[in-house]
Amino acid sequence: MSFDRELAAREALAGNQAYLSGDYAAAISAYDAALGAGVDSADLWFNLGNACYRAGQHGRAALAFERALRRDPGDAEARANLELVRAQVARAGASSRPLPFVARVGARIDPDLASGVLLLTWILACALVLARMRRAWSPAPRLALGIAAAVLLAGSALAGAATWATAQVRGEGWSVVVSAGDAREAPDPGAKVAFPVQEALALRATSTVGRFTRVELPGGPSGWLETEKLERIDAPPR
């Protein structure tokens, strides 16, 4: 993807102006153009999500907020807006299940930070264990070293779990339904309907056959949905 900073800045500004004037379709078009110019920021995805929500495009809004959170897991406002979108879909009678627990935890954690903490705590714990073993300490310092090493090992285990959680949510094909449809029992438009899926629903895409993608509901059944109704959360902007 080419990067045009000036074009992206112009389109982002045009999007903001259109949003403030209530022209949400124009805002969406401008934000899409800014993304197409090579900008891939949490703020831009957040703004696009707001514009899509105002325009009634709940599926695209949920997708944009999910992508904003991938780029800034600590963005509380984006998370609140995502929950608002899904709650509104649920009130309309749709089933809009959130990501499962591991995926929700992983989405909140910076993977680089988790990996760094894991490495640091493991190195420090090993250093303390070696120091405790290789030198004749009096009982009090020996006990203190043992406690410190145990604490660091516990921290390392937690950091390892966090690293694993981030890998799960970023590497398993989580997608958002941008257009409602029916998941079928086979990758065929004439196959029996397995279950309906509504826009903004988060699910996992596992494989593709023809124009259908196999999807799994969080903790639920699986089926085949038209690929055009899905957008992967981790896909680059087009």
PDB file of C-alpha atoms in Angstrom:
ATOM      1  CA  MET A   1       0.000   0.000   0.000  1.00  0.00           C
ATOM      2  CA  SER A   2       1.351   3.421  -0.986  1.00  0.00           C
ATOM      3  CA  PHE A   3       1.520   6.162   1.619  1.00  0.00           C
ATOM      4  CA  ASP A   4       0.421   9.703   0.816  1.00  0.00           C
ATOM      5  CA  ARG A   5       0.600  11.749   4.009  1.00  0.00           C
ATOM      6  CA  GLU A   6      -0.862  14.933   2.515  1.00  0.00           C
ATOM      7  CA  LEU A   7      -3.801  13.137   0.904  1.00  0.00           C
ATOM      8  CA  ALA A   8      -4.492  11.218   4.103  1.00  0.00           C
ATOM      9  CA  ALA A   9      -4.454  14.422   6.171  1.00  0.00           C
ATOM     10  CA  ARG A  10      -6.829  16.159   3.735  1.00  0.00           C
ATOM     11  CA  GLU A  11      -9.247  13.248   3.687  1.00  0.00           C
ATOM     12  CA  ALA A  12      -9.174  12.840   7.475  1.00  0.00           C
ATOM     13  CA  LEU A  13      -9.932  16.551   7.898  1.00  0.00           C
ATOM     14  CA  ALA A  14     -12.717  16.326   5.313  1.00  0.00           C
ATOM     15  CA  GLY A  15     -14.115  13.353   7.199  1.00  0.00           C
ATOM     16  CA  ASN A  16     -14.115  15.262  10.476  1.00  0.00           C
ATOM     17  CA  GLN A  17     -15.864  18.229   8.874  1.00  0.00           C
ATOM     18  CA  ALA A  18     -18.477  16.012   7.218  1.00  0.00           C
ATOM     19  CA  TYR A  19     -19.094  14.190  10.494  1.00  0.00           C
ATOM     20  CA  LEU A  20     -19.627  17.442  12.398  1.00  0.00           C
ATOM     21  CA  SER A  21     -22.063  18.640   9.721  1.00  0.00           C
ATOM     22  CA  GLY A  22     -24.056  15.407   9.977  1.00  0.00           C
ATOM     23  CA  ASP A  23     -23.103  14.072   6.529  1.00  0.00           C
ATOM     24  CA  TYR A  24     -22.072  10.640   7.746  1.00  0.00           C
ATOM     25  CA  ALA A  25     -21.915   9.045   4.293  1.00  0.00           C
ATOM     26  CA  ALA A  26     -19.386  11.669   3.187  1.00  0.00           C
ATOM     27  CA  ALA A  27     -17.463  11.188   6.438  1.00  0.00           C
ATOM     28  CA  ILE A  28     -17.250   7.434   5.844  1.00  0.00           C
ATOM     29  CA  SER A  29     -16.044   7.989   2.288  1.00  0.00           C
ATOM     30  CA  ALA A  30     -13.374  10.447   3.435  1.00  0.00           C
ATOM     31  CA  TYR A  31     -12.129   8.228   6.273  1.00  0.00           C
ATOM     32  CA  ASP A  32     -11.968   5.268   3.880  1.00  0.00           C
ATOM     33  CA  ALA A  33      -9.913   7.416   1.498  1.00  0.00           C
ATOM     34  CA  ALA A  34      -7.539   8.381   4.324  1.00  0.00           C
ATOM     35  CA  LEU A  35      -7.073   4.711   5.184  1.00  0.00           C
ATOM     36  CA  GLY A  36      -6.536   3.952   1.512  1.00  0.00           C
ATOM     37  CA  ALA A  37      -3.821   6.621   1.419  1.00  0.00           C
ATOM     38  CA  GLY A  38      -1.801   4.569   3.882  1.00  0.00           C
ATOM     39  CA  VAL A  39      -2.781   5.885   7.326  1.00  0.00           C
ATOM     40  CA  ASP A  40      -3.590   3.046   9.734  1.00  0.00           C
ATOM     41  CA  SER A  41      -4.133   4.673  13.123  1.00  0.00           C
ATOM     42  CA  ALA A  42      -6.410   3.879  16.048  1.00  0.00           C
ATOM     43  CA  ASP A  43      -7.869   7.402  15.911  1.00  0.00           C
ATOM     44  CA  LEU A  44      -8.841   7.077  12.265  1.00  0.00           C
ATOM     45  CA  TRP A  45     -10.498   3.704  12.807  1.00  0.00           C
ATOM     46  CA  PHE A  46     -12.299   5.153  15.838  1.00  0.00           C
ATOM     47  CA  ASN A  47     -13.622   8.077  13.793  1.00  0.00           C
ATOM     48  CA  LEU A  48     -14.725   5.717  11.029  1.00  0.00           C
ATOM     49  CA  GLY A  49     -16.537   3.582  13.595  1.00  0.00           C
ATOM     50  CA  ASN A  50     -18.421   6.602  14.911  1.00  0.00           C
ATOM     51  CA  ALA A  51     -19.442   7.663  11.398  1.00  0.00           C
ATOM     52  CA  CYS A  52     -20.615   4.143  10.512  1.00  0.00           C
ATOM     53  CA  TYR A  53     -22.613   3.938  13.731  1.00  0.00           C
ATOM     54  CA  ARG A  54     -24.321   7.254  13.019  1.00  0.00           C
ATOM     55  CA  ALA A  55     -25.099   6.037   9.501  1.00  0.00           C
ATOM     56  CA  GLY A  56     -26.710   2.877  10.867  1.00  0.00           C
ATOM     57  CA  GLN A  57     -23.957   0.588   9.571  1.00  0.00           C
ATOM     58  CA  HIS A  58     -23.540  -1.392  12.767  1.00  0.00           C
ATOM     59  CA  GLY A  59     -21.443  -4.148  11.230  1.00  0.00           C
ATOM     60  CA  ARG A  60     -18.865  -1.766   9.810  1.00  0.00           C
ATOM     61  CA  ALA A  61     -18.928   0.259  13.038  1.00  0.00           C
ATOM     62  CA  ALA A  62     -18.116  -2.826  15.120  1.00  0.00           C
ATOM     63  CA  LEU A  63     -15.336  -3.766  12.699  1.00  0.00           C
ATOM     64  CA  ALA A  64     -13.804  -0.281  12.879  1.00  0.00           C
ATOM     65  CA  PHE A  65     -13.896  -0.218  16.688  1.00  0.00           C
ATOM     66  CA  GLU A  66     -12.349  -3.713  16.836  1.00  0.00           C
ATOM     67  CA  ARG A  67      -9.536  -2.527  14.568  1.00  0.00           C
ATOM     68  CA  ALA A  68      -9.062   0.620  16.649  1.00  0.00           C
ATOM     69  CA  LEU A  69      -8.653  -1.601  19.705  1.00  0.00           C
ATOM     70  CA  ARG A  70      -6.099  -3.782  17.907  1.00  0.00           C
ATOM     71  CA  ARG A  71      -3.992  -0.675  17.423  1.00  0.00           C
ATOM     72  CA  ASP A  72      -4.662   0.783  20.884  1.00  0.00           C
ATOM     73  CA  PRO A  73      -5.889  -1.930  23.290  1.00  0.00           C
ATOM     74  CA  GLY A  74      -6.200   0.623  26.094  1.00  0.00           C
ATOM     75  CA  ASP A  75      -8.707   2.862  24.276  1.00  0.00           C
ATOM     76  CA  ALA A  76     -11.602   2.807  26.743  1.00  0.00           C
ATOM     77  CA  GLU A  77     -13.794   4.999  24.537  1.00  0.00           C
ATOM     78  CA  ALA A  78     -13.473   2.687  21.545  1.00  0.00           C
ATOM     79  CA  ARG A  79     -14.281  -0.287  23.776  1.00  0.00           C
ATOM     80  CA  ALA A  80     -17.339   1.467  25.196  1.00  0.00           C
ATOM     81  CA  ASN A  81     -18.563   2.367  21.717  1.00  0.00           C
ATOM     82  CA  LEU A  82     -18.079  -1.211  20.528  1.00  0.00           C
ATOM     83  CA  GLU A  83     -20.145  -2.472  23.445  1.00  0.00           C
ATOM     84  CA  LEU A  84     -22.800   0.161  22.671  1.00  0.00           C
ATOM     85  CA  VAL A  85     -23.060  -1.017  19.052  1.00  0.00           C
ATOM     86  CA  ARG A  86     -23.445  -4.650  20.069  1.00  0.00           C
ATOM     87  CA  ALA A  87     -25.944  -3.784  22.790  1.00  0.00           C
ATOM     88  CA  GLN A  88     -28.050  -1.882  20.268  1.00  0.00           C
ATOM     89  CA  VAL A  89     -27.977  -4.825  17.861  1.00  0.00           C
ATOM     90  CA  ALA A  90     -28.991  -7.121  20.727  1.00  0.00           C
ATOM     91  CA  ARG A  91     -31.908  -4.839  21.671  1.00  0.00           C
ATOM     92  CA  ALA A  92     -33.099  -5.074  18.080  1.00  0.00           C
ATOM     93  CA  GLY A  93     -33.467  -8.811  18.595  1.00  0.00           C
ATOM     94  CA  ALA A  94     -30.203  -9.964  17.064  1.00  0.00           C
ATOM     95  CA  SER A  95     -27.673 -12.331  18.547  1.00  0.00           C
ATOM     96  CA  SER A  96     -24.459 -10.349  18.832  1.00  0.00           C
ATOM     97  CA  ARG A  97     -22.131 -12.428  20.956  1.00  0.00           C
ATOM     98  CA  PRO A  98     -18.871 -10.858  22.083  1.00  0.00           C
ATOM     99  CA  LEU A  99     -15.485 -12.425  21.681  1.00  0.00           C
ATOM    100  CA  PRO A 100     -14.850 -15.178  24.247  1.00  0.00           C
ATOM    101  CA  PHE A 101     -12.951 -14.463  27.453  1.00  0.00           C
ATOM    102  CA  VAL A 102      -9.460 -15.312  26.173  1.00  0.00           C
ATOM    103  CA  ALA A 103      -9.976 -13.173  23.083  1.00  0.00           C
ATOM    104  CA  ARG A 104     -11.306 -10.235  25.131  1.00  0.00           C
ATOM    105  CA  VAL A 105      -8.298 -10.419  27.464  1.00  0.00           C
ATOM    106  CA  GLY A 106      -5.867 -10.703  24.576  1.00  0.00           C
ATOM    107  CA  ALA A 107      -7.411  -7.717  22.830  1.00  0.00           C
ATOM    108  CA  ARG A 108      -6.682  -5.512  25.849  1.00  0.00           C
ATOM    109  CA  ILE A 109      -2.976  -6.365  26.087  1.00  0.00           C
ATOM    110  CA  ASP A 110      -0.053  -4.902  24.180  1.00  0.00           C
ATOM    111  CA  PRO A 111       1.763  -7.993  22.800  1.00  0.00           C
ATOM    112  CA  ASP A 112       5.190  -6.319  22.827  1.00  0.00           C
ATOM    113  CA  LEU A 113       4.753  -5.290  26.468  1.00  0.00           C
ATOM    114  CA  ALA A 114       3.627  -8.779  27.482  1.00  0.00           C
ATOM    115  CA  SER A 115       6.608 -10.378  25.730  1.00  0.00           C
ATOM    116  CA  GLY A 116       9.013  -7.883  27.289  1.00  0.00           C
ATOM    117  CA  VAL A 117       7.672  -8.479  30.799  1.00  0.00           C
ATOM    118  CA  LEU A 118       7.859 -12.242  30.259  1.00  0.00           C
ATOM    119  CA  LEU A 119      11.508 -12.063  29.197  1.00  0.00           C
ATOM    120  CA  LEU A 120      12.548  -9.647  31.951  1.00  0.00           C
ATOM    121  CA  THR A 121      10.853 -11.488  34.830  1.00  0.00           C
ATOM    122  CA  TRP A 122      12.213 -14.840  33.636  1.00  0.00           C
ATOM    123  CA  ILE A 123      15.785 -13.533  33.432  1.00  0.00           C
ATOM    124  CA  LEU A 124      15.593 -11.881  36.861  1.00  0.00           C
ATOM    125  CA  ALA A 125      14.044 -14.967  38.455  1.00  0.00           C
ATOM    126  CA  CYS A 126      16.758 -17.221  37.028  1.00  0.00           C
ATOM    127  CA  ALA A 127      19.461 -14.800  38.196  1.00  0.00           C
ATOM    128  CA  LEU A 128      18.083 -14.815  41.750  1.00  0.00           C
ATOM    129  CA  VAL A 129      17.825 -18.610  41.817  1.00  0.00           C
ATOM    130  CA  LEU A 130      21.436 -18.951  40.648  1.00  0.00           C
ATOM    131  CA  ALA A 131      22.625 -16.358  43.162  1.00  0.00           C
ATOM    132  CA  ARG A 132      20.830 -18.222  45.946  1.00  0.00           C
ATOM    133  CA  MET A 133      22.387 -21.540  44.932  1.00  0.00           C
ATOM    134  CA  ARG A 134      25.967 -20.433  44.254  1.00  0.00           C
ATOM    135  CA  ARG A 135      26.698 -18.489  47.409  1.00  0.00           C
ATOM    136  CA  ALA A 136      26.501 -19.319  51.098  1.00  0.00           C
ATOM    137  CA  TRP A 137      23.918 -16.823  52.356  1.00  0.00           C
ATOM    138  CA  SER A 138      22.762 -16.439  55.914  1.00  0.00           C
ATOM    139  CA  PRO A 139      19.153 -17.634  56.493  1.00  0.00           C
ATOM    140  CA  ALA A 140      17.450 -14.218  56.205  1.00  0.00           C
ATOM    141  CA  PRO A 141      18.951 -13.141  52.841  1.00  0.00           C
ATOM    142  CA  ARG A 142      18.522 -16.679  51.530  1.00  0.00           C
ATOM    143  CA  LEU A 143      14.815 -16.586  52.411  1.00  0.00           C
ATOM    144  CA  ALA A 144      14.415 -13.129  50.860  1.00  0.00           C
ATOM    145  CA  LEU A 145      16.054 -14.286  47.631  1.00  0.00           C
ATOM    146  CA  GLY A 146      13.783 -17.315  47.516  1.00  0.00           C
ATOM    147  CA  ILE A 147      10.650 -15.215  48.008  1.00  0.00           C
ATOM    148  CA  ALA A 148      11.748 -12.683  45.393  1.00  0.00           C
ATOM    149  CA  ALA A 149      12.491 -15.457  42.897  1.00  0.00           C
ATOM    150  CA  ALA A 150       9.088 -17.041  43.535  1.00  0.00           C
ATOM    151  CA  VAL A 151       7.328 -13.709  42.989  1.00  0.00           C
ATOM    152  CA  LEU A 152       9.216 -13.143  39.745  1.00  0.00           C
ATOM    153  CA  LEU A 153       8.426 -16.653  38.529  1.00  0.00           C
ATOM    154  CA  ALA A 154       4.744 -16.042  39.259  1.00  0.00           C
ATOM    155  CA  GLY A 155       4.949 -12.776  37.345  1.00  0.00           C
ATOM    156  CA  SER A 156       6.649 -14.578  34.487  1.00  0.00           C
ATOM    157  CA  ALA A 157       3.835 -17.135  34.402  1.00  0.00           C
ATOM    158  CA  LEU A 158       1.226 -14.364  34.239  1.00  0.00           C
ATOM    159  CA  ALA A 159       3.154 -12.590  31.496  1.00  0.00           C
ATOM    160  CA  GLY A 160       3.386 -15.875  29.613  1.00  0.00           C
ATOM    161  CA  ALA A 161      -0.370 -16.332  29.870  1.00  0.00           C
ATOM    162  CA  ALA A 162      -0.888 -12.772  28.634  1.00  0.00           C
ATOM    163  CA  THR A 163       1.459 -13.383  25.698  1.00  0.00           C
ATOM    164  CA  TRP A 164      -0.472 -16.532  24.822  1.00  0.00           C
ATOM    165  CA  ALA A 165      -3.790 -14.656  25.012  1.00  0.00           C
ATOM    166  CA  THR A 166      -2.576 -11.953  22.632  1.00  0.00           C
ATOM    167  CA  ALA A 167      -1.422 -14.642  20.200  1.00  0.00           C
ATOM    168  CA  GLN A 168      -4.847 -16.292  20.353  1.00  0.00           C
ATOM    169  CA  VAL A 169      -6.827 -13.151  19.553  1.00  0.00           C
ATOM    170  CA  ARG A 170      -4.393 -11.923  16.894  1.00  0.00           C
ATOM    171  CA  GLY A 171      -3.714 -15.202  15.170  1.00  0.00           C
ATOM    172  CA  GLU A 172      -6.953 -17.152  14.928  1.00  0.00           C
ATOM    173  CA  GLY A 173      -8.906 -15.296  12.259  1.00  0.00           C
ATOM    174  CA  TRP A 174     -11.417 -13.358  14.321  1.00  0.00           C
ATOM    175  CA  SER A 175     -13.874 -11.609  12.056  1.00  0.00           C
ATOM    176  CA  VAL A 176     -16.888  -9.314  12.236  1.00  0.00           C
ATOM    177  CA  VAL A 177     -20.106  -9.828  10.307  1.00  0.00           C
ATOM    178  CA  VAL A 178     -20.639  -6.627   8.315  1.00  0.00           C
ATOM    179  CA  SER A 179     -23.847  -7.818   6.664  1.00  0.00           C
ATOM    180  CA  ALA A 180     -26.465 -10.131   8.187  1.00  0.00           C
ATOM    181  CA  GLY A 181     -27.047 -13.536   6.629  1.00  0.00           C
ATOM    182  CA  ASP A 182     -27.527 -17.249   7.245  1.00  0.00           C
ATOM    183  CA  ALA A 183     -24.742 -19.660   8.110  1.00  0.00           C
ATOM    184  CA  ARG A 184     -25.393 -22.929   6.277  1.00  0.00           C
ATOM    185  CA  GLU A 185     -24.483 -26.531   6.994  1.00  0.00           C
ATOM    186  CA  ALA A 186     -22.417 -26.757   3.792  1.00  0.00           C
ATOM    187  CA  PRO A 187     -20.679 -24.279   1.456  1.00  0.00           C
ATOM    188  CA  ASP A 188     -23.671 -24.210  -0.872  1.00  0.00           C
ATOM    189  CA  PRO A 189     -26.401 -21.556  -1.199  1.00  0.00           C
ATOM    190  CA  GLY A 190     -29.000 -24.326  -1.246  1.00  0.00           C
ATOM    191  CA  ALA A 191     -27.763 -26.030   1.930  1.00  0.00           C
ATOM    192  CA  LYS A 192     -29.857 -26.083   5.092  1.00  0.00           C
ATOM    193  CA  VAL A 193     -29.511 -23.045   7.356  1.00  0.00           C
ATOM    194  CA  ALA A 194     -27.470 -23.852  10.466  1.00  0.00           C
ATOM    195  CA  PHE A 195     -28.072 -20.551  12.270  1.00  0.00           C
ATOM    196  CA  PRO A 196     -28.652 -16.869  11.430  1.00  0.00           C
ATOM    197  CA  VAL A 197     -25.893 -14.328  11.928  1.00  0.00           C
ATOM    198  CA  GLN A 198     -26.449 -10.625  12.434  1.00  0.00           C
ATOM    199  CA  GLU A 199     -24.223  -7.668  11.706  1.00  0.00           C
ATOM    200  CA  ALA A 200     -21.635  -6.728  14.356  1.00  0.00           C
ATOM    201  CA  LEU A 201     -21.359 -10.364  15.462  1.00  0.00           C
ATOM    202  CA  ALA A 202     -17.816 -11.447  16.327  1.00  0.00           C
ATOM    203  CA  LEU A 203     -16.869 -14.940  15.210  1.00  0.00           C
ATOM    204  CA  ARG A 204     -13.929 -17.011  14.054  1.00  0.00           C
ATOM    205  CA  ALA A 205     -13.285 -17.768  10.385  1.00  0.00           C
ATOM    206  CA  THR A 206     -11.385 -21.014   9.829  1.00  0.00           C
ATOM    207  CA  SER A 207     -11.419 -21.921   6.120  1.00  0.00           C
ATOM    208  CA  THR A 208     -12.804 -20.873   2.744  1.00  0.00           C
ATOM    209  CA  VAL A 209     -14.418 -22.929  -0.024  1.00  0.00           C
ATOM    210  CA  GLY A 210     -15.536 -21.060  -3.113  1.00  0.00           C
ATOM    211  CA  ARG A 211     -17.490 -18.014  -2.009  1.00  0.00           C
ATOM    212  CA  PHE A 212     -18.196 -19.410   1.457  1.00  0.00           C
ATOM    213  CA  THR A 213     -16.175 -19.215   4.682  1.00  0.00           C
ATOM    214  CA  ARG A 214     -16.525 -21.640   7.571  1.00  0.00           C
ATOM    215  CA  VAL A 215     -17.289 -19.709  10.750  1.00  0.00           C
ATOM    216  CA  GLU A 216     -17.589 -20.638  14.417  1.00  0.00           C
ATOM    217  CA  LEU A 217     -19.662 -18.828  17.003  1.00  0.00           C
ATOM    218  CA  PRO A 218     -17.850 -18.203  20.317  1.00  0.00           C
ATOM    219  CA  GLY A 219     -18.562 -21.339  22.316  1.00  0.00           C
ATOM    220  CA  GLY A 220     -21.231 -22.396  19.827  1.00  0.00           C
ATOM    221  CA  PRO A 221     -21.897 -24.122  16.496  1.00  0.00           C
ATOM    222  CA  SER A 222     -20.168 -23.684  13.162  1.00  0.00           C
ATOM    223  CA  GLY A 223     -21.500 -23.102   9.667  1.00  0.00           C
ATOM    224  CA  TRP A 224     -20.716 -21.668   6.238  1.00  0.00           C
ATOM    225  CA  LEU A 225     -21.322 -17.989   5.524  1.00  0.00           C
ATOM    226  CA  GLU A 226     -20.842 -15.994   2.328  1.00  0.00           C
ATOM    227  CA  THR A 227     -17.336 -14.552   2.515  1.00  0.00           C
ATOM    228  CA  GLU A 228     -18.528 -11.129   1.349  1.00  0.00           C
ATOM    229  CA  LYS A 229     -20.486 -10.753   4.591  1.00  0.00           C
ATOM    230  CA  LEU A 230     -17.307 -11.001   6.693  1.00  0.00           C
ATOM    231  CA  GLU A 231     -14.301  -8.812   7.381  1.00  0.00           C
ATOM    232  CA  ARG A 232     -11.275 -10.093   9.267  1.00  0.00           C
ATOM    233  CA  ILE A 233     -10.363  -7.838  12.160  1.00  0.00           C
ATOM    234  CA  ASP A 234      -6.643  -8.201  11.497  1.00  0.00           C
ATOM    235  CA  ALA A 235      -6.887  -7.591   7.735  1.00  0.00           C
ATOM    236  CA  PRO A 236      -5.064  -4.496   6.416  1.00  0.00           C
ATOM    237  CA  PRO A 237      -7.205  -1.592   5.163  1.00  0.00           C
ATOM    238  CA  ARG A 238      -8.090  -1.767   1.481  1.00  0.00           C
TER     239      ARG A 238
END
